[in-house]
Short mmCIF file of C-alpha atoms in Angstrom, two decimals:
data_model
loop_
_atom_site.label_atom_id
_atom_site.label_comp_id
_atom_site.label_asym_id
_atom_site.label_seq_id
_atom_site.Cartn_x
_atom_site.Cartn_y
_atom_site.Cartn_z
CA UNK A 27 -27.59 -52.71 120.40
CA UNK A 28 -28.42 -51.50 116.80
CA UNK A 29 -30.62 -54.05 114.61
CA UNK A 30 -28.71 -56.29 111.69
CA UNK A 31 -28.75 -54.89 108.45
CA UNK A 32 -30.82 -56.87 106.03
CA UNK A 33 -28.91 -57.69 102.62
CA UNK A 34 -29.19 -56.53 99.84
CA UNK A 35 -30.33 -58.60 96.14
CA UNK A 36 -29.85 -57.87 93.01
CA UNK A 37 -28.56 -53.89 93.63
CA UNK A 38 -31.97 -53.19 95.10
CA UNK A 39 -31.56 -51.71 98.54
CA UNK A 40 -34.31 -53.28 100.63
CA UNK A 41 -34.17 -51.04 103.18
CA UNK A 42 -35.73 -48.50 101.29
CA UNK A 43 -39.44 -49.41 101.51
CA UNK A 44 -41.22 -49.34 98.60
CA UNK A 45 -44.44 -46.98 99.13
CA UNK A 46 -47.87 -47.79 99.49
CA UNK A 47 -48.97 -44.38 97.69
CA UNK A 48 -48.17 -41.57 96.00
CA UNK A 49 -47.08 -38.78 97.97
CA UNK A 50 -47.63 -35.24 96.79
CA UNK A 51 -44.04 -34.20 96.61
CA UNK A 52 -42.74 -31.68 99.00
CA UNK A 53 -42.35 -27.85 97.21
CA UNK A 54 -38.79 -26.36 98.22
CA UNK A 55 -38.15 -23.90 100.79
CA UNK A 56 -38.59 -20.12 99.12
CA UNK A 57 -35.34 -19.26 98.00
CA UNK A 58 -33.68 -22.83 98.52
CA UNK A 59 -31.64 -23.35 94.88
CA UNK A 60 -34.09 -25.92 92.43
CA UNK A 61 -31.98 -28.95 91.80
CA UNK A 62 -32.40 -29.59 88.29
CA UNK A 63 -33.58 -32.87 87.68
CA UNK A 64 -32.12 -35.49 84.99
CA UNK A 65 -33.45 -36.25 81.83
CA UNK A 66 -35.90 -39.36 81.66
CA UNK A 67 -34.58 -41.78 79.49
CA UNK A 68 -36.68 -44.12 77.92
CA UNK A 69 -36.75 -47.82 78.63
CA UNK A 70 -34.87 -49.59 75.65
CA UNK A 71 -38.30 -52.06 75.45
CA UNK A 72 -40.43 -48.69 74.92
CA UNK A 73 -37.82 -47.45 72.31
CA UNK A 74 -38.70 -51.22 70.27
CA UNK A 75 -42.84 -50.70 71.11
CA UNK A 76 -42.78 -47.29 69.40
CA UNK A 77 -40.69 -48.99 66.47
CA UNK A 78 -42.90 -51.78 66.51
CA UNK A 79 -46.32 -50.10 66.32
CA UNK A 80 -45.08 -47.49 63.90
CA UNK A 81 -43.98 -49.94 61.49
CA UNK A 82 -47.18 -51.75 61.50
CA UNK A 83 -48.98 -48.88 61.14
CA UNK A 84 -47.48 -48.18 57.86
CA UNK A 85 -47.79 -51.41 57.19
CA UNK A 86 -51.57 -51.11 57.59
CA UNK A 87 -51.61 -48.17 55.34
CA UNK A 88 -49.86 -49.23 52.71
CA UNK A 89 -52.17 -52.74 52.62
CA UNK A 90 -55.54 -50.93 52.93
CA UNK A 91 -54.15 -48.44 50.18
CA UNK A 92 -52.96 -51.22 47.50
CA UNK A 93 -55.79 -53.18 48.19
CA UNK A 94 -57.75 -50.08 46.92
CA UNK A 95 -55.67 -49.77 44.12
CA UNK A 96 -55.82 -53.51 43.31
CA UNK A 97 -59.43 -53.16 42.98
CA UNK A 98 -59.61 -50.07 40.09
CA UNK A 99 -60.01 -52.32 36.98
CA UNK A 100 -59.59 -49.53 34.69
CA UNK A 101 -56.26 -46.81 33.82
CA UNK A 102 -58.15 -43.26 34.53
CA UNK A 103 -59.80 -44.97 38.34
CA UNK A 104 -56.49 -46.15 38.87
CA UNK A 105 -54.71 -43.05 38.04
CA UNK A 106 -57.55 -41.19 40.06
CA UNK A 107 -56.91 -43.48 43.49
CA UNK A 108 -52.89 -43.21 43.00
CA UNK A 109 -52.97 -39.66 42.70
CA UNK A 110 -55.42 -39.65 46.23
CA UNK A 111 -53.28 -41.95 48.13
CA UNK A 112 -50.27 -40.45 47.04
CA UNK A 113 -51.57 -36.87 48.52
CA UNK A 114 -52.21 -38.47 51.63
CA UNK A 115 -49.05 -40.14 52.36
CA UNK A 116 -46.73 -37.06 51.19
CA UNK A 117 -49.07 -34.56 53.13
CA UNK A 118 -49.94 -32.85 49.62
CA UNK A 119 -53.67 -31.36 48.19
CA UNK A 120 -52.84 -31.56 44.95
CA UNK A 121 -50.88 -33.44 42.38
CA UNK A 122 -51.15 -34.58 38.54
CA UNK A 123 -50.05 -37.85 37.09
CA UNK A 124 -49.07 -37.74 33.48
CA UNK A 125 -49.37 -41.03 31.32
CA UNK A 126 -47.10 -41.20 28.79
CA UNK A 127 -45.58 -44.83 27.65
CA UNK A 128 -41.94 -44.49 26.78
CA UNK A 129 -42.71 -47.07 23.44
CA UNK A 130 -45.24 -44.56 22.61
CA UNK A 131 -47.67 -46.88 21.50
CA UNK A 132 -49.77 -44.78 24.22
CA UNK A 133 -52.95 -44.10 25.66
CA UNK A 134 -51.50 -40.65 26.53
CA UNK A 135 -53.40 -39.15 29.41
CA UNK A 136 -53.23 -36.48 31.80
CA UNK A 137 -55.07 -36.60 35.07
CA UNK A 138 -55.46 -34.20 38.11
CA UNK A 139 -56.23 -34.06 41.58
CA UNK A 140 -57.41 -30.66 42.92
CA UNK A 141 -56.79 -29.09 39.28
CA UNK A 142 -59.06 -28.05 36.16
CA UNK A 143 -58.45 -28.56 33.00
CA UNK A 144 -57.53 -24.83 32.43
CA UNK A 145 -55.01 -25.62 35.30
CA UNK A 146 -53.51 -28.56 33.53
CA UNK A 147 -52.88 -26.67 30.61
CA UNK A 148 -50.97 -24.45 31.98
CA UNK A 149 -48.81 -26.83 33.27
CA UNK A 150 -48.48 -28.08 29.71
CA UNK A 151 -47.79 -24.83 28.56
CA UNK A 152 -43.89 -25.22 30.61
CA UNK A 153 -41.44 -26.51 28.19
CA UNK A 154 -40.55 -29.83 28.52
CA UNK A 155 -37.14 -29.57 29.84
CA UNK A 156 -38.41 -27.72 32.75
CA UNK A 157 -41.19 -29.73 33.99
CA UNK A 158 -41.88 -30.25 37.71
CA UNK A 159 -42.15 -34.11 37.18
CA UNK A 160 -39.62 -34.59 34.51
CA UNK A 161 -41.14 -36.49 31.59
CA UNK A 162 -39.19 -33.99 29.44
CA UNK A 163 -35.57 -34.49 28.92
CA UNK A 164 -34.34 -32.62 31.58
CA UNK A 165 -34.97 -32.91 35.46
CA UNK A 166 -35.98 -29.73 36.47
CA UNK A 167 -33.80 -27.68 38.86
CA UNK A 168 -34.67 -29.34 41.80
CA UNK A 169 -32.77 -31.62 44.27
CA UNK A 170 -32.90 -35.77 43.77
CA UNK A 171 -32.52 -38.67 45.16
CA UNK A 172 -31.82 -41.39 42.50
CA UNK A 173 -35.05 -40.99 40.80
CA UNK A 174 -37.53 -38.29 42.49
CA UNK A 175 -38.01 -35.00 41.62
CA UNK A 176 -38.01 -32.38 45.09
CA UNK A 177 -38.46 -28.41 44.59
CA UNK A 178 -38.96 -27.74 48.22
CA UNK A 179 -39.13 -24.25 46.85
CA UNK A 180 -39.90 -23.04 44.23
CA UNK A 181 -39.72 -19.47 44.41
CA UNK A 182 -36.54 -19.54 46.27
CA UNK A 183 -34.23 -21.67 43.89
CA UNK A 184 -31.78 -20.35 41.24
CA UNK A 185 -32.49 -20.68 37.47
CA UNK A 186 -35.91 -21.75 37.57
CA UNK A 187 -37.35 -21.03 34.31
CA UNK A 188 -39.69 -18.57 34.12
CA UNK A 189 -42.44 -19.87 32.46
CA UNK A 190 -42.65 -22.37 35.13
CA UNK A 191 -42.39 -19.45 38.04
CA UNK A 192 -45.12 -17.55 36.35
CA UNK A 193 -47.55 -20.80 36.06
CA UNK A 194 -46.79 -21.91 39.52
CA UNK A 195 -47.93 -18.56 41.01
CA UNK A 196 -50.73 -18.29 39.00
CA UNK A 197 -51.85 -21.84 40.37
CA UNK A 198 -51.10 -21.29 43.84
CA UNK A 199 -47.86 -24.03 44.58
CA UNK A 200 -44.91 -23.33 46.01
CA UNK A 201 -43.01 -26.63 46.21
CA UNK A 202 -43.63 -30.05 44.64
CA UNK A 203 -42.87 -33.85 45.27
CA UNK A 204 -42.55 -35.54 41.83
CA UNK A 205 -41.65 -39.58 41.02
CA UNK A 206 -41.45 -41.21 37.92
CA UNK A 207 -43.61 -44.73 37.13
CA UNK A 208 -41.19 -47.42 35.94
CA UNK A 209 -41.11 -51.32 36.26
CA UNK A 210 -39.00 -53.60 35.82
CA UNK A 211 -40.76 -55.35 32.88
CA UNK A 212 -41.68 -52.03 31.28
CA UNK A 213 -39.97 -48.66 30.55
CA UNK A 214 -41.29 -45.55 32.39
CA UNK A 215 -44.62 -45.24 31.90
CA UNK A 216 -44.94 -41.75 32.82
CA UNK A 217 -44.48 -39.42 36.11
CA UNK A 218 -46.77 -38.32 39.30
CA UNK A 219 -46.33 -35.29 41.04
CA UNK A 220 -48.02 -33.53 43.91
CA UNK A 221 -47.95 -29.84 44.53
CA UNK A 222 -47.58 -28.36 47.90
CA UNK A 223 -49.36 -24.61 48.38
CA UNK A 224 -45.99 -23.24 50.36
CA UNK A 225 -42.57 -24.43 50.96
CA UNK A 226 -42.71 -28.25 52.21
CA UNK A 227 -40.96 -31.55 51.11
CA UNK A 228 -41.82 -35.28 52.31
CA UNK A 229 -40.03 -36.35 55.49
CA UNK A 230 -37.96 -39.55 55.33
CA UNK A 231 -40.72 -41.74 56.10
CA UNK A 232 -43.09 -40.20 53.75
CA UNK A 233 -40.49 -40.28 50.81
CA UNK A 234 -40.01 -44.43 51.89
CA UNK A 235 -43.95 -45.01 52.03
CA UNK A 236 -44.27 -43.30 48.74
CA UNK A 237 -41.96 -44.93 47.05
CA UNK A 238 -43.44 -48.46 48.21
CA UNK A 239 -46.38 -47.42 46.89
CA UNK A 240 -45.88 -46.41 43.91
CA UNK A 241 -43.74 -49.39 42.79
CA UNK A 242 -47.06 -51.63 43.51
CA UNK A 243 -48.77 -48.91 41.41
CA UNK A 244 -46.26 -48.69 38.31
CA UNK A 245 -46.68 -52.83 38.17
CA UNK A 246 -50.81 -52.37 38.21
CA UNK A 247 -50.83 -49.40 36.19
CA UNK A 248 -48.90 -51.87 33.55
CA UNK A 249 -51.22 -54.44 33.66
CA UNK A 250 -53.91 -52.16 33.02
CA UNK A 251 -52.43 -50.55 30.28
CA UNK A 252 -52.14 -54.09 28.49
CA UNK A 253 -55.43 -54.49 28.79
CA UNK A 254 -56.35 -51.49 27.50
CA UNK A 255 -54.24 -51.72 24.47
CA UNK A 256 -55.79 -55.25 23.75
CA UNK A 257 -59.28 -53.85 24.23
CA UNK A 258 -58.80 -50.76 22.24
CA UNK A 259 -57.30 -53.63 19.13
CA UNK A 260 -59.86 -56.01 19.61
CA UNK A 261 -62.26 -52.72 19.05
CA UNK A 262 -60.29 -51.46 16.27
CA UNK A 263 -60.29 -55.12 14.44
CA UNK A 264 -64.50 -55.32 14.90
CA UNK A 265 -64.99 -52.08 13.62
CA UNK A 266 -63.11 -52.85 10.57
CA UNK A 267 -64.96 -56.11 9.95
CA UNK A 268 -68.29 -53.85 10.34
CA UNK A 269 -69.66 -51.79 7.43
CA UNK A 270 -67.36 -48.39 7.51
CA UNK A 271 -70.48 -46.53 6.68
CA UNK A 272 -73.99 -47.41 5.97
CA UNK A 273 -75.20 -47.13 1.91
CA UNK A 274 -78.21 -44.62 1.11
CA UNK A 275 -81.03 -45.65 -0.35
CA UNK A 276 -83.98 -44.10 -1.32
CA UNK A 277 -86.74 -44.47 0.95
CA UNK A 278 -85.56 -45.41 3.76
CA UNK A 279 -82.97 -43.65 6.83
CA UNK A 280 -80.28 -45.79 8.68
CA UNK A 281 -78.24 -45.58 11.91
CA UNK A 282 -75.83 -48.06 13.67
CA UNK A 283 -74.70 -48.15 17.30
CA UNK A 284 -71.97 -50.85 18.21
CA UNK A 285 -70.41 -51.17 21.63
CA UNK A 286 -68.09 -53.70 22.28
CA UNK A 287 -66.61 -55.56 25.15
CA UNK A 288 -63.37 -55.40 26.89
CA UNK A 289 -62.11 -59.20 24.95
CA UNK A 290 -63.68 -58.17 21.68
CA UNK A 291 -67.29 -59.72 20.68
CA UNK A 292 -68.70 -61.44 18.22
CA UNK A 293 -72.10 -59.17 17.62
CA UNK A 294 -71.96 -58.25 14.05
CA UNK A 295 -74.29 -55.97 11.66
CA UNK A 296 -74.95 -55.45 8.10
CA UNK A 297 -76.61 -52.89 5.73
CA UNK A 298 -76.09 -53.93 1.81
CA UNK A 299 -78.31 -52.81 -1.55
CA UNK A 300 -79.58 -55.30 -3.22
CA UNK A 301 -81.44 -55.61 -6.89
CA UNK A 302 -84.76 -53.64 -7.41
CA UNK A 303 -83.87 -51.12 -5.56
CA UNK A 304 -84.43 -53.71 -2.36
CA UNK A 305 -81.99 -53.48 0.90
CA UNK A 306 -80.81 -56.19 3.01
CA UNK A 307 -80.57 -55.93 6.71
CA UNK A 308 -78.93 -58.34 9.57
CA UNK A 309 -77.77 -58.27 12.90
CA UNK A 310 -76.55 -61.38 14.48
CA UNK A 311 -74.01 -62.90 16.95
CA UNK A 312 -71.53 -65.50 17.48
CA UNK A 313 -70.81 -67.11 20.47
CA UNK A 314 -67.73 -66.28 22.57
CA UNK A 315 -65.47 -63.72 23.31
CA UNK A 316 -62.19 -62.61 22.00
CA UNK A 317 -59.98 -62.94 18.45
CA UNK A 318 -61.41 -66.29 17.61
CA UNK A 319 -64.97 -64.92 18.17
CA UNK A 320 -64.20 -62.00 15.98
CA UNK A 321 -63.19 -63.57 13.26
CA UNK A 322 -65.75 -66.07 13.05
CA UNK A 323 -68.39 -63.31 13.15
CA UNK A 324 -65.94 -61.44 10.00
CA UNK A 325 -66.50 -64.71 8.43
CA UNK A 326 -70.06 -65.25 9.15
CA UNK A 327 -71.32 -61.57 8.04
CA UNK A 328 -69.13 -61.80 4.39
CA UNK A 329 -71.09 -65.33 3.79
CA UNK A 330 -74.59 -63.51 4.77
CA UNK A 331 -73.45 -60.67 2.40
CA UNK A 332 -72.80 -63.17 -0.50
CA UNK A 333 -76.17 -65.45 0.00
CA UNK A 334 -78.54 -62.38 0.37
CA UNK A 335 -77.21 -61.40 -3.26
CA UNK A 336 -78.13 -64.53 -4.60
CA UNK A 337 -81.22 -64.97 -2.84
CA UNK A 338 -82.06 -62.06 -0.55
CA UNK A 339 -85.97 -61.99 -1.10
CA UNK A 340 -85.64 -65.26 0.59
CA UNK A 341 -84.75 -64.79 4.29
CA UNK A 342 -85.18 -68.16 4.88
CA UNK A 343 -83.06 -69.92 2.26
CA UNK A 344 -79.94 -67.28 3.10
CA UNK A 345 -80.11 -68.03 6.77
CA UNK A 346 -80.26 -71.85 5.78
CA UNK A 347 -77.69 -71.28 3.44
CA UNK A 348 -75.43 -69.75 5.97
CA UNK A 349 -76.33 -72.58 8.57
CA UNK A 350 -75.17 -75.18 6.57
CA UNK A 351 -72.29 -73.22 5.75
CA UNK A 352 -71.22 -73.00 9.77
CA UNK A 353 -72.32 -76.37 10.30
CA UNK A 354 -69.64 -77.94 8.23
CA UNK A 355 -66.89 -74.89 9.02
CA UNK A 356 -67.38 -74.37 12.56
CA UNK A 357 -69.16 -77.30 13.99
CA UNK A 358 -68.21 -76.40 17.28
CA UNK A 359 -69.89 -72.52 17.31
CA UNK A 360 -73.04 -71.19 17.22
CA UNK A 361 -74.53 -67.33 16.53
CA UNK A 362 -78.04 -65.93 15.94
CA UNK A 363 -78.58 -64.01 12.88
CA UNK A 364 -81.87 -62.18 11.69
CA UNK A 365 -82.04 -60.87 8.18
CA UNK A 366 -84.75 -58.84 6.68
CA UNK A 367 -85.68 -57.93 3.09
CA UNK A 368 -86.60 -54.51 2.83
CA UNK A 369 -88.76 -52.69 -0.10
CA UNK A 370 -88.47 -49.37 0.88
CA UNK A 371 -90.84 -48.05 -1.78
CA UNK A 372 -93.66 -50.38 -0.25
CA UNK A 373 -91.97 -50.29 2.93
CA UNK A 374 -92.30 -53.99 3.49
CA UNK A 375 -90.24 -56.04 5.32
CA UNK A 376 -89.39 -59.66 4.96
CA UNK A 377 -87.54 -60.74 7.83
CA UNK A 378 -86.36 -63.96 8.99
CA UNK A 379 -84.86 -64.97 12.62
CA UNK A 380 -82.63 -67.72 13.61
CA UNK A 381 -82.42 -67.63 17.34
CA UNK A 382 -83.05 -63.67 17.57
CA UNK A 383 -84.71 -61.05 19.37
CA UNK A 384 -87.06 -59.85 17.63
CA UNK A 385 -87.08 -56.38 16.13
CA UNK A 386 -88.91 -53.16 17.47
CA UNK A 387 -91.46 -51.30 15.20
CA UNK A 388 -91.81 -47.52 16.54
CA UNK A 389 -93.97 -44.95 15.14
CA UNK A 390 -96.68 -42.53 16.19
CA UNK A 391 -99.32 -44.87 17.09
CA UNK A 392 -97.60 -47.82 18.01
CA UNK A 393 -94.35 -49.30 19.87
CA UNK A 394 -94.11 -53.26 19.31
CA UNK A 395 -92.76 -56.25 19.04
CA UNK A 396 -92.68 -57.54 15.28
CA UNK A 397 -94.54 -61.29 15.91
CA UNK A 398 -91.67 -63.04 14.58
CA UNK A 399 -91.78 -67.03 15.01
CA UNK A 400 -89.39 -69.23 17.89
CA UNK A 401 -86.28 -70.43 16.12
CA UNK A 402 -83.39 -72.24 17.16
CA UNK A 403 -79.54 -70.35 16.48
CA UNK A 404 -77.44 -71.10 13.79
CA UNK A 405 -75.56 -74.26 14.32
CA UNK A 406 -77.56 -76.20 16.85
CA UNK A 407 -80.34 -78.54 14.71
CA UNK A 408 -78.94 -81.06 12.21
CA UNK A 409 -81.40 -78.83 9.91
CA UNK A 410 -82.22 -75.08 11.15
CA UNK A 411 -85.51 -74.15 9.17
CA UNK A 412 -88.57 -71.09 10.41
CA UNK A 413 -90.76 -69.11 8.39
CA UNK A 414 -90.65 -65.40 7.58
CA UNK A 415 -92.43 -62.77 8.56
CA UNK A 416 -93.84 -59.65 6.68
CA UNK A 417 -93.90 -56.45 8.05
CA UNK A 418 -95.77 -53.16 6.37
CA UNK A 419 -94.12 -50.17 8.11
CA UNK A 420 -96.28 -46.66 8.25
CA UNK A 421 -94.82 -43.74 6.96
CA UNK A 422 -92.37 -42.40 9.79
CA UNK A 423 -92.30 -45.40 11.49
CA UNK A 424 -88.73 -47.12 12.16
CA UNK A 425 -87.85 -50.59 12.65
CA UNK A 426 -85.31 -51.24 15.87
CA UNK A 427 -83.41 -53.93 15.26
CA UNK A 428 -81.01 -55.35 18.08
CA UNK A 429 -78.41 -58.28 19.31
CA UNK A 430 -79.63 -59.94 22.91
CA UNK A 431 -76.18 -57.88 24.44
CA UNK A 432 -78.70 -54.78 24.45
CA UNK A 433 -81.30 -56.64 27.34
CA UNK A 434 -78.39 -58.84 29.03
CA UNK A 435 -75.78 -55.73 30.02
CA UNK A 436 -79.22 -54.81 31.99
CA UNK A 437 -78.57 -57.62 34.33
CA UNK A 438 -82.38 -58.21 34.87
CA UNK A 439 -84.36 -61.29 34.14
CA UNK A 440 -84.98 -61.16 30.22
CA UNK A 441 -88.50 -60.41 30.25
CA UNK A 442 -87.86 -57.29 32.69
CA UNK A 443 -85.63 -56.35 29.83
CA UNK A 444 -87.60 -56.89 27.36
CA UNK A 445 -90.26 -54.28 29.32
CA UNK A 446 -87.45 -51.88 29.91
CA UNK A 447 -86.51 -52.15 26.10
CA UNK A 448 -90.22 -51.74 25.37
CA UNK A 449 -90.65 -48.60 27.61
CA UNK A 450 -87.65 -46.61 26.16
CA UNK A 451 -88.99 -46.97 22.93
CA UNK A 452 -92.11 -46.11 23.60
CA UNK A 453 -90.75 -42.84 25.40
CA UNK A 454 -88.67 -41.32 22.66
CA UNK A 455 -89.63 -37.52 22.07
CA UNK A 456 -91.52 -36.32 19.19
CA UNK A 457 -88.80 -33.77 18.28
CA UNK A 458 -86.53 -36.79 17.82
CA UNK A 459 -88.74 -39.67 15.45
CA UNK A 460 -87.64 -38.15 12.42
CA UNK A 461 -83.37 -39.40 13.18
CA UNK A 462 -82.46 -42.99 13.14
CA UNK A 463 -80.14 -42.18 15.45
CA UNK A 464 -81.35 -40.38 18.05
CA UNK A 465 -83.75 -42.79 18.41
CA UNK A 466 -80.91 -45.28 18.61
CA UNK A 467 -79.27 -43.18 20.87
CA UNK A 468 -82.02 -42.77 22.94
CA UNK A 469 -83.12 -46.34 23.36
CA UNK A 470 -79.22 -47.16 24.12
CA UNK A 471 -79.13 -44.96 26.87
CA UNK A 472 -81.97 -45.52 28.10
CA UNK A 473 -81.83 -48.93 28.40
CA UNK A 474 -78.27 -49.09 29.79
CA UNK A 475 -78.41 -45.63 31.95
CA UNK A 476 -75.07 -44.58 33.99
CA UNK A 477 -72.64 -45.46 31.83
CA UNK A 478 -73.66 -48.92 31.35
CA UNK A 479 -73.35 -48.70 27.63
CA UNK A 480 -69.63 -47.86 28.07
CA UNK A 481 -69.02 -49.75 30.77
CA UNK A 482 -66.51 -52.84 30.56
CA UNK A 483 -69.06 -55.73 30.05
CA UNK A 484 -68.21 -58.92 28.00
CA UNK A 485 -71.13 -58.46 26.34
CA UNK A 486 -71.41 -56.76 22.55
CA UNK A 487 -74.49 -54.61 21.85
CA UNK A 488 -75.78 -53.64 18.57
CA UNK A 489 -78.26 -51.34 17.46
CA UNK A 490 -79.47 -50.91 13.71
CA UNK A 491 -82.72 -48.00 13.40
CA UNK A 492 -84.37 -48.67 9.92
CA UNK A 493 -86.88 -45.55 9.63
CA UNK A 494 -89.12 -45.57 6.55
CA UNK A 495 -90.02 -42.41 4.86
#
């Protein structure tokens, strides 16, 4: 009598047995026909995993590349870190990114990655209507999507001009990957294009990462460029409140260094003649930052101009004078002035400090501080009154005077700067005592090494080099 079958559930035959380990299948029987087998198919849930992880993997890529482009505060790092990313999401070594706002109000600029600057110009050296990224008024004689640029080969396509065939075999690229920078806001602001050493174009997913990426960058690179248009005005409008050049007078040398911060400072200098053959001196500053602050400091220095006319051999009475004065205009600001009286034929000075640093005498023999007496700034006493101070320079000696932006863009405790200040000066080469501005130039980047005296700090500096004959 033959056993019951047992039934079956859900389509699974249960009286197969399911094994308790692999077997090592059996090999067929020499010359027994191979049965091909079937194609695996993938599970539909593995088909969604693999779509799953490889979205959030660009996902991750994009983030951790924005984030790094978020962070650039300036246009050339952020042109520098597009064009990198860029390469590395297209698959490309090299690539250029040309700046060129559309209202042409500019900064026009012209970065590369993997390129000279004998390489970039000869990729200026193309005509216009046949450049490889298309910021002339043609598109180039590639293929295009909407608004990229693709010459997946170069060498191979009809009617390429030939100034751009002999430029791109001279630099080694046979294809290129170009896309312009627009926004919505804006028009374009310019183009970026990668280069490609032998036939290649971005895949699908490359050309869809890319362009993610460089919408977020189009928007930044905007933002930026705002900012550096303000900055470069507020610059522009400081200057021209500043002397446009410093007068000659016998007897005595003069130089002028003025950097100024990202919002536009109110740190200020002056250099005017005066009767007797005498010359007037002052640096100060105002507080705050931006157009308000810039104007109050064009205000301040054309008031010091007119008192030190009247009453220059005075120090004292002009800086009263011009206390009083911003004590009943501008009750709400205060700045620090210092303004010396200079004989250059005695080379005496007269000086006078409201709140100031006090100035730097450097010479042969001796690097100090002039003893100049504790003062309150401009502005903050009901009545602002300190004595002066005479000076009696050497022959060859110069006086260093200075706004408190100089020691504070240091970011050390002001008495560290003060040494650091000290130490500069007192390090300045022989060959270079006899120019006001070397020494100038020496002390300023000295004092603020790497790039800190061009760096965007909100802080003003100022740097006026008397030297005495």
């Amino acid at each position: 009598m033959s056993a019951p079958h047992p039934p079956k559930v859900a389509g699974i035959d249960s009286t197969v047995p399911t094994p308790a380990h692999t077997v090592a299948p059996v090999p067929p029987a020499p010359g027994a026909p191979s049965v091909p087998k079937a194609p695996a198919v993938p599970a539909p849930g593995t088909v969604l995993q693999d779509r799953l992880a490889g979205w959030v993997s660009d996902l991750t890529t994009l983030h951790e590349l924005t984030e790094r482009l978020a962070r650039t505060g300036g246009l050339e790092p952020a042109l520098q870190e597009l064009l990198r990313a860029g390469a590395a999401l297209v698959g490309a070594r090299r690539g250029l990114v040309a700046l060129e706002p559309a209202d042409g109000l500019g900064p026009h600029t012209t970065l590369g990655l993997g390129l000279g600057r004998a390489d970039l110009g000869h990729l200026e050296t193309i005509p216009a209507c046949a450049l490889p990224y298309g910021t002339g008024t043609g598109t180039g004689t590639g293929t295009g999507t909407g608004t990229e640029i693709v010459h997946p080969d170069l060498f191979a396509e009809d009617g390429l001009d030939p100034r751009h065939r002999e430029v791109a075999a001279r630099l080694g690229y046979a294809a290129s990957y170009a896309l312009p920078l627009t926004t919505d806001a804006a028009a374009r602001l310019g183009a970026v294009l990668w280069l490609y050493d032998g036939p290649a174009e971005p895949n699908e997913r490359q050309r869809h990462l890319i362009g993610l990426y460089v919408r977020f960058a189009a928007e930044h690179l905007a933002r930026l460029l705002e900012v550096e248009r303000t900055r470069a005005c507020m610059a522009t409008i400081a200057e021209e409140l500043l002397p446009s050049r410093l007068p000659r007078v016998a007897g005595v040398q003069l130089a002028a260094r003025h950097r100024t911060g990202p919002r536009g400072g109110g740190d200020w200098y002056d250099a005017l003649p005066l009767p007797d053959a005498a010359l007037g001196l002052a640096v100060g500053s105002v507080t705050g930052s931006g157009p308000s602050a810039v104007a109050a400091m064009g205000r301040l220095r054309a008031s010091l101009r007119a008192y030190a006319v009247m009453e220059g051999e005075d120090p004292v009475a002009v800086l009263s004078d011009l206390e009083l004065l911003l004590r009943l205009t501008e009750p709400a600001r205060a700045a620090t002035a210092l303004f010396a009286y200079c004989e250059p034929a005695l080379r005496k000075v007269t000086l006078a400090g409201a709140g100031h640093s006090p100035p730097l005498l450097i010479g042969e023999r001796r690097t100090e501080f002039a003893e100049t007496s504790v003062s309150a700034p401009l502005g903050m006493l009901s009545c602002w009154e300190a004595p002066s101070v005479e000076i009696e320079a050497e022959a060859g000696e110069t006086v260093l005077f200075y706004t408190d932006g100089l020691l504070h863009r240091t970011g050390d405790p002001m008495d560290r700067a003060f040494a650091r200040l000290h130490t500069a000066a007192a390090s300045i080469p022989r060959a270079l005592r006899h120019d006001p501005g070397a020494i100038a130039d020496h002390v300023l980047h000295t004092v603020l090494p790497d790039g800190l005296d061009s760096a965007g700090s909100e802080e003003d500096v100022v740097l006026l080099a008397a030297r005495f004959d």
